C-alpha cells in the first residue's frame, strides 16, 4: 500500500497467486478518515496461456474492478484467481 499525503490518496496493490480460487481480503484502514474509491482495475484472463498478439492486442488488459467496498475504516475486496488488482482511494485526511 502507498499513502500520499500530498494527493490525499491510498493505493493498494494486490496479487492473488492462486490459479483456481478467488480470495476475500479484509483490511483495516484507519487513520485516513473516510475512504472513497477513486479508481480500481484488475488484470486477469480465464486462459492463463492467453497472449496479446498483433491480431489481438487487447486480449489481456486492465479492466474496471468493482468487487470492493470501504466501510467504517475497513476495506473488503474479492480477488479473482490469478489476478493483479490496483485500487486507489481518496482520503478525507
C-alpha angles and dihedrals in degrees: 000000000000125000118198112193091185094055094031092230140129118205123196124200113196132180126191107198094180106110097204110025133061118220135213117226125196116193129185108223107176125153095049098084116225114357120211122183111249098178140335133193136180129201114205145116132203089228109062089196092058118124138189107244138174088263094044107027093162099045089117116029139136114279133194111276124208107162091106138093135180116206130165096339095318128107119202119194133178108206120200120229115278094006141143113209131187122190127181123197130192112227129212092217 
